């Protein structure tokens, strides 16, 4: 007699993929974006009458199949092609390996294992993005940056989700900030004295990996006045030029509005829109 197990894969914020079954046993698997993940059936040997079917997505597309009776085993892609050349099926165990796993592979999954011996299993697969190295910069906008003995710093990262950003002094945690959202930018301040000889580092981590940037006080803490002056005035000049251009354009339109017919006005507007 054959038994059927149905395993589900639920997607949470496109990052967490849960392969669930009717049983209670849950095995968590974490995978870094770009790496491979193997979903083990824990079958040691497939018997003559066993069938293993791996299905994926709300459409329950068949992505892998073993029919031991005919000796046939194959993998298939889904209609949008996201599994192209990424699936490997182990003929002996029925385990499925997904190569170069990315967030787009999260989705509704179903695995049907039809075999003579009763067994069932649940996988919870979490996909984590590769982390960027955090960037430490001097925070010249901080009010205390004018202080003679202190230097205000910011550690920043962009486009991250499900991460924690922390400042460490040696091995001890000074401060940290966590986000669960996707694709947001984070920054965390730190104030040090110029004379400080401790080692500071800013660490970005998710549950499976981390990236560290070490602080070099002597290198970062001396350029504040210059950089603020430079960038602030450049921006001001650009803004001034832009305002002047808009003003001139408005005057031209007004003049034409008064003097010309509508057809001409719309040509001017058309040109201005392109500028
Ligand atoms: C494998 O399946 C194909 C059809 O999908 C069939 O033509 C072929 O005979 C099968 N191979 C074996 C060894 O049974
Ligand atoms: C992994 O997948 C991504 C996105 O589909 C692709 O850009 C990248 O080249 C792949 N990497 C490898 C090693 O196949
Ligand atoms: C300078 O920073 C230290 C911490 O590093 C802080 O205790 C102190 O109050 C700061 N001083 C000023 C003037 O901001
Ligand atoms: C960063 O990861 C390494 C292993 O890759 C680990 O040894 C270290 O403790 C981690 N550091 C932090 C601050 O999580």
Short mmCIF file of C-alpha atoms and ligand atoms in Angstrom, two decimals:
data_model
loop_
_atom_site.label_atom_id
_atom_site.label_comp_id
_atom_site.label_asym_id
_atom_site.label_seq_id
_atom_site.Cartn_x
_atom_site.Cartn_y
_atom_site.Cartn_z
CA UNK A 1 0.00 0.00 0.00
CA UNK A 2 1.26 3.43 -0.87
CA UNK A 3 1.25 6.38 1.49
CA UNK A 4 1.18 9.92 0.36
CA UNK A 5 2.88 12.85 2.03
CA UNK A 6 2.14 16.37 1.09
CA UNK A 7 4.69 19.02 1.90
CA UNK A 8 4.05 22.68 1.50
CA UNK A 9 6.38 25.54 0.91
CA UNK A 10 5.08 28.90 2.04
CA UNK A 11 6.73 32.12 1.15
CA UNK A 12 7.10 34.90 3.68
CA UNK A 13 8.13 38.27 2.31
CA UNK A 14 9.88 36.47 -0.53
CA UNK A 15 12.63 35.47 1.85
CA UNK A 16 11.39 32.60 3.92
CA UNK A 17 10.38 29.42 2.25
CA UNK A 18 8.63 26.83 4.38
CA UNK A 19 8.25 23.28 3.27
CA UNK A 20 5.53 21.87 5.51
CA UNK A 21 3.92 18.46 5.77
CA UNK A 22 1.13 16.79 7.62
CA UNK A 23 3.62 15.65 10.28
CA UNK A 24 5.05 17.79 13.06
CA UNK A 25 8.74 17.32 12.46
CA UNK A 26 10.27 20.47 11.01
CA UNK A 27 13.80 20.75 9.74
CA UNK A 28 15.14 24.26 9.27
CA UNK A 29 17.49 24.93 6.40
CA UNK A 30 19.20 28.28 5.86
CA UNK A 31 20.66 29.15 2.53
CA UNK A 32 22.57 32.17 1.36
CA UNK A 33 21.44 33.66 -1.90
CA UNK A 34 23.51 32.09 -4.68
CA UNK A 35 24.27 28.91 -2.79
CA UNK A 36 22.77 25.45 -3.14
CA UNK A 37 20.23 23.83 -0.89
CA UNK A 38 19.53 20.11 -0.64
CA UNK A 39 16.14 18.94 0.53
CA UNK A 40 16.73 15.46 1.95
CA UNK A 41 13.98 12.90 1.85
CA UNK A 42 15.99 10.85 4.38
CA UNK A 43 15.18 7.79 2.33
CA UNK A 44 18.19 5.47 2.39
CA UNK A 45 17.10 3.39 -0.52
CA UNK A 46 14.27 3.72 -2.99
CA UNK A 47 12.40 0.49 -3.45
CA UNK A 48 10.93 -0.96 -6.54
CA UNK A 49 7.45 0.40 -6.03
CA UNK A 50 8.37 3.81 -4.66
CA UNK A 51 7.53 7.02 -6.44
CA UNK A 52 8.83 10.44 -5.50
CA UNK A 53 7.29 13.59 -6.91
CA UNK A 54 8.53 17.11 -6.17
CA UNK A 55 6.08 19.86 -6.99
CA UNK A 56 6.48 23.61 -6.77
CA UNK A 57 4.37 26.72 -6.66
CA UNK A 58 0.68 27.48 -6.32
CA UNK A 59 0.28 25.77 -9.69
CA UNK A 60 1.96 22.68 -8.22
CA UNK A 61 4.21 22.32 -11.22
CA UNK A 62 6.05 19.03 -11.27
CA UNK A 63 9.76 19.82 -10.93
CA UNK A 64 11.23 16.38 -10.25
CA UNK A 65 10.11 12.80 -10.40
CA UNK A 66 11.46 9.34 -9.71
CA UNK A 67 9.62 6.29 -10.91
CA UNK A 68 11.67 3.42 -9.56
CA UNK A 69 9.69 0.76 -11.38
CA UNK A 70 10.66 2.14 -14.78
CA UNK A 71 14.04 3.42 -13.54
CA UNK A 72 13.10 6.85 -14.78
CA UNK A 73 14.13 9.96 -12.92
CA UNK A 74 13.87 13.46 -14.32
CA UNK A 75 13.67 17.12 -13.41
CA UNK A 76 11.44 19.70 -15.07
CA UNK A 77 11.31 23.46 -15.12
CA UNK A 78 8.32 25.63 -14.24
CA UNK A 79 6.72 27.69 -17.04
CA UNK A 80 8.64 30.89 -16.18
CA UNK A 81 11.96 29.06 -16.36
CA UNK A 82 13.25 29.93 -12.89
CA UNK A 83 14.62 26.43 -12.27
CA UNK A 84 16.49 26.14 -15.54
CA UNK A 85 19.64 24.06 -14.95
CA UNK A 86 19.21 24.44 -11.19
CA UNK A 87 17.69 21.12 -10.14
CA UNK A 88 19.53 17.94 -9.27
CA UNK A 89 17.70 14.81 -8.22
CA UNK A 90 19.52 12.04 -6.38
CA UNK A 91 18.47 8.73 -7.95
CA UNK A 92 19.31 6.77 -4.81
CA UNK A 93 17.61 8.88 -2.15
CA UNK A 94 15.17 11.08 -4.03
CA UNK A 95 16.70 14.17 -2.40
CA UNK A 96 16.40 17.33 -4.44
CA UNK A 97 19.17 19.91 -4.71
CA UNK A 98 18.38 23.41 -5.89
CA UNK A 99 21.52 25.12 -7.18
CA UNK A 100 22.08 28.88 -6.95
CA UNK A 101 19.01 29.45 -4.78
CA UNK A 102 17.63 32.99 -4.99
CA UNK A 103 14.70 34.79 -3.42
CA UNK A 104 12.65 34.15 -6.55
CA UNK A 105 12.69 30.44 -5.75
CA UNK A 106 10.63 31.03 -2.65
CA UNK A 107 7.01 30.18 -3.30
CA UNK A 108 4.39 27.58 -2.67
CA UNK A 109 5.97 24.15 -2.83
CA UNK A 110 4.59 20.68 -2.55
CA UNK A 111 6.46 17.42 -2.36
CA UNK A 112 4.65 14.13 -2.75
CA UNK A 113 6.50 11.04 -1.70
CA UNK A 114 4.72 7.86 -2.58
CA UNK A 115 6.47 4.93 -1.07
CA UNK A 116 5.94 1.63 0.66
CA UNK A 117 7.36 2.73 4.01
CA UNK A 118 5.70 5.44 6.06
CA UNK A 119 7.84 8.47 6.66
CA UNK A 120 7.27 12.17 6.57
CA UNK A 121 9.25 15.34 6.87
CA UNK A 122 8.95 19.11 6.92
CA UNK A 123 11.54 21.59 5.69
CA UNK A 124 11.72 25.24 6.58
CA UNK A 125 14.07 26.97 4.17
CA UNK A 126 15.13 30.56 4.82
CA UNK A 127 16.89 32.50 2.09
CA UNK A 128 19.27 35.24 3.15
CA UNK A 129 20.73 37.85 0.85
CA UNK A 130 24.47 38.36 0.61
CA UNK A 131 25.53 41.18 2.90
CA UNK A 132 27.40 44.28 1.80
CA UNK A 133 30.34 45.54 3.88
CA UNK A 134 29.08 48.45 6.01
CA UNK A 135 30.53 51.90 5.32
CA UNK A 136 31.84 54.18 8.10
CA UNK A 137 31.78 57.90 7.42
CA UNK A 138 32.18 61.03 9.46
CA UNK A 139 28.89 62.66 10.40
CA UNK A 140 29.54 66.33 9.88
CA UNK A 141 25.90 67.30 10.38
CA UNK A 142 25.99 66.16 14.00
CA UNK A 143 25.86 69.02 16.51
CA UNK A 144 28.76 67.60 18.52
CA UNK A 145 30.99 67.45 15.44
CA UNK A 146 32.04 70.99 16.25
CA UNK A 147 33.37 69.78 19.59
CA UNK A 148 37.13 69.92 19.79
CA UNK A 149 37.78 66.48 21.26
CA UNK A 150 35.00 64.40 19.73
CA UNK A 151 34.36 62.90 16.34
CA UNK A 152 30.85 61.85 15.25
CA UNK A 153 30.62 58.87 12.94
CA UNK A 154 27.95 56.97 11.08
CA UNK A 155 28.02 53.34 9.99
CA UNK A 156 25.68 52.81 7.04
CA UNK A 157 24.36 50.14 4.72
CA UNK A 158 21.86 50.39 1.86
CA UNK A 159 19.31 47.93 0.50
CA UNK A 160 19.32 45.42 3.32
CA UNK A 161 16.59 43.43 5.02
CA UNK A 162 16.39 41.08 8.01
CA UNK A 163 19.71 42.29 9.41
CA UNK A 164 21.30 43.79 12.50
CA UNK A 165 23.84 46.59 12.35
CA UNK A 166 26.08 47.00 15.43
CA UNK A 167 29.00 48.99 16.80
CA UNK A 168 31.59 47.04 18.78
CA UNK A 169 34.34 48.41 21.00
CA UNK A 170 36.81 45.57 21.02
CA UNK A 171 34.57 42.57 21.60
CA UNK A 172 31.83 44.36 23.51
CA UNK A 173 28.62 45.51 21.90
CA UNK A 174 28.04 49.28 22.15
CA UNK A 175 24.82 49.70 20.19
CA UNK A 176 22.80 47.99 17.52
CA UNK A 177 19.77 48.38 15.33
CA UNK A 178 17.71 45.64 13.66
CA UNK A 179 15.33 45.66 10.72
CA UNK A 180 12.97 43.06 9.39
CA UNK A 181 11.88 45.03 6.33
CA UNK A 182 13.25 44.47 2.90
CA UNK A 183 15.48 46.84 1.00
CA UNK A 184 15.94 49.70 3.40
CA UNK A 185 18.92 51.80 4.34
CA UNK A 186 20.29 51.80 7.86
CA UNK A 187 22.76 53.93 9.74
CA UNK A 188 24.00 53.87 13.31
CA UNK A 189 25.89 56.73 14.99
CA UNK A 190 28.98 56.54 17.16
CA UNK A 191 30.87 59.27 18.96
CA UNK A 192 34.56 58.78 19.72
CA UNK A 193 37.28 61.00 21.03
CA UNK A 194 40.11 61.86 18.67
CA UNK A 195 42.60 60.45 21.16
CA UNK A 196 40.70 57.17 21.58
CA UNK A 197 43.04 54.21 21.17
CA UNK A 198 40.38 51.49 21.38
CA UNK A 199 39.51 49.41 18.36
CA UNK A 200 36.01 49.97 17.03
CA UNK A 201 34.20 47.99 14.38
CA UNK A 202 30.85 48.12 12.70
CA UNK A 203 29.26 44.72 12.02
CA UNK A 204 26.35 43.88 9.76
CA UNK A 205 24.88 40.45 10.30
CA UNK A 206 21.96 38.19 9.51
CA UNK A 207 21.43 34.75 11.07
CA UNK A 208 23.94 33.03 8.80
CA UNK A 209 26.64 35.54 7.95
CA UNK A 210 28.26 38.85 8.86
CA UNK A 211 30.39 41.62 7.38
CA UNK A 212 32.72 43.81 9.41
CA UNK A 213 34.23 47.24 8.82
CA UNK A 214 36.97 48.41 11.19
CA UNK A 215 37.17 52.05 12.22
CA UNK A 216 40.35 53.99 11.58
CA UNK A 217 39.96 57.11 13.71
CA UNK A 218 43.09 58.85 12.48
CA UNK A 219 42.01 58.47 8.87
CA UNK A 220 38.35 59.46 9.22
CA UNK A 221 38.36 62.11 11.94
CA UNK A 222 40.07 65.07 10.31
CA UNK A 223 38.28 66.07 7.12
CA UNK A 224 34.94 67.33 8.39
CA UNK A 225 35.12 71.06 7.74
CA UNK A 226 36.53 70.59 4.23
CA UNK A 227 34.04 68.06 2.97
CA UNK A 228 31.04 69.94 4.36
CA UNK A 229 32.19 73.16 2.78
CA UNK A 230 32.88 71.58 -0.58
CA UNK A 231 29.71 69.53 -0.98
CA UNK A 232 27.39 72.05 0.60
CA UNK A 233 28.45 74.86 -1.74
CA UNK A 234 28.41 72.67 -4.87
CA UNK A 235 24.88 71.63 -4.09
CA UNK A 236 23.87 75.24 -3.49
CA UNK A 237 25.28 76.29 -6.87
CA UNK A 238 23.44 73.50 -8.68
CA UNK A 239 20.19 74.45 -6.96
CA UNK A 240 20.65 78.10 -7.84
CA UNK A 241 21.27 77.30 -11.52
CA UNK A 242 18.24 75.01 -11.64
CA UNK A 243 15.97 77.62 -10.04
CA UNK A 244 17.22 80.22 -12.50
CA UNK A 245 16.47 77.92 -15.45
CA UNK A 246 12.95 77.20 -14.21
CA UNK A 247 12.37 80.90 -13.67
CA UNK A 248 13.52 81.79 -17.20
CA UNK A 249 11.37 79.03 -18.68
CA UNK A 250 8.33 80.29 -16.80
CA UNK A 251 8.87 83.81 -18.10
CA UNK A 252 9.19 82.52 -21.69
CA UNK A 253 5.95 80.58 -21.37
CA UNK A 254 4.14 83.56 -19.90
CA UNK A 255 5.36 85.84 -22.70
CA UNK A 256 4.27 83.38 -25.36
CA UNK A 257 0.99 82.85 -23.60
CA UNK A 258 0.22 86.52 -23.91
CA UNK A 259 1.48 86.97 -27.47
CA UNK A 260 0.80 83.75 -29.25
CA UNK A 261 -1.95 81.46 -30.26
CA UNK A 262 -2.52 78.21 -28.48
CA UNK A 263 -0.77 76.09 -31.07
CA UNK A 264 2.52 77.87 -30.52
CA UNK A 265 2.18 77.66 -26.78
CA UNK A 266 1.81 73.91 -26.90
CA UNK A 267 4.95 73.61 -29.03
CA UNK A 268 6.92 75.57 -26.41
CA UNK A 269 5.52 73.42 -23.64
CA UNK A 270 6.48 70.33 -25.56
CA UNK A 271 10.05 71.54 -25.93
CA UNK A 272 10.29 72.56 -22.28
CA UNK A 273 9.12 69.17 -21.17
CA UNK A 274 11.95 67.60 -23.12
CA UNK A 275 14.49 69.97 -21.58
C1 LIG B 1 10.95 6.59 -19.12
O1 LIG B 1 9.79 7.36 -19.45
C2 LIG B 1 9.59 7.48 -20.84
C3 LIG B 1 8.36 8.37 -21.03
O2 LIG B 1 8.44 9.49 -20.23
C4 LIG B 1 9.38 6.12 -21.49
O3 LIG B 1 9.23 6.26 -22.88
C5 LIG B 1 10.57 5.22 -21.18
O4 LIG B 1 10.32 3.93 -21.65
C6 LIG B 1 10.82 5.18 -19.67
N1 LIG B 1 12.05 4.45 -19.40
C7 LIG B 1 12.05 3.28 -18.80
C8 LIG B 1 13.39 2.69 -18.53
O5 LIG B 1 11.02 2.73 -18.49
C1 LIG B 2 22.77 32.62 -10.00
O1 LIG B 2 21.54 33.17 -10.37
C2 LIG B 2 21.62 34.55 -10.68
C3 LIG B 2 20.21 35.06 -10.92
O2 LIG B 2 19.48 34.22 -11.74
C4 LIG B 2 22.54 34.76 -11.88
O3 LIG B 2 22.61 36.11 -12.19
C5 LIG B 2 23.90 34.21 -11.55
O4 LIG B 2 24.74 34.31 -12.67
C6 LIG B 2 23.80 32.76 -11.10
N1 LIG B 2 25.12 32.31 -10.62
C7 LIG B 2 25.65 31.16 -10.98
C8 LIG B 2 26.97 30.84 -10.38
O5 LIG B 2 25.08 30.39 -11.74
C1 LIG B 3 32.59 62.98 23.65
O1 LIG B 3 32.33 61.59 23.51
C2 LIG B 3 32.26 60.89 24.74
C3 LIG B 3 32.07 59.43 24.38
O2 LIG B 3 33.02 59.00 23.49
C4 LIG B 3 31.15 61.44 25.58
O3 LIG B 3 31.12 60.78 26.83
C5 LIG B 3 31.33 62.92 25.79
O4 LIG B 3 30.23 63.46 26.49
C6 LIG B 3 31.49 63.64 24.46
N1 LIG B 3 31.79 65.03 24.66
C7 LIG B 3 31.19 66.02 23.98
C8 LIG B 3 31.64 67.41 24.28
O5 LIG B 3 30.32 65.80 23.17
C1 LIG B 4 30.97 36.69 12.13
O1 LIG B 4 31.04 35.41 11.54
C2 LIG B 4 32.12 34.63 12.00
C3 LIG B 4 32.08 33.32 11.24
O2 LIG B 4 31.91 33.55 9.88
C4 LIG B 4 31.99 34.38 13.49
O3 LIG B 4 33.10 33.67 13.96
C5 LIG B 4 31.91 35.71 14.21
O4 LIG B 4 31.67 35.48 15.58
C6 LIG B 4 30.80 36.56 13.64
N1 LIG B 4 30.85 37.85 14.28
C7 LIG B 4 29.77 38.44 14.76
C8 LIG B 4 29.98 39.75 15.41
O5 LIG B 4 28.65 37.95 14.66
#
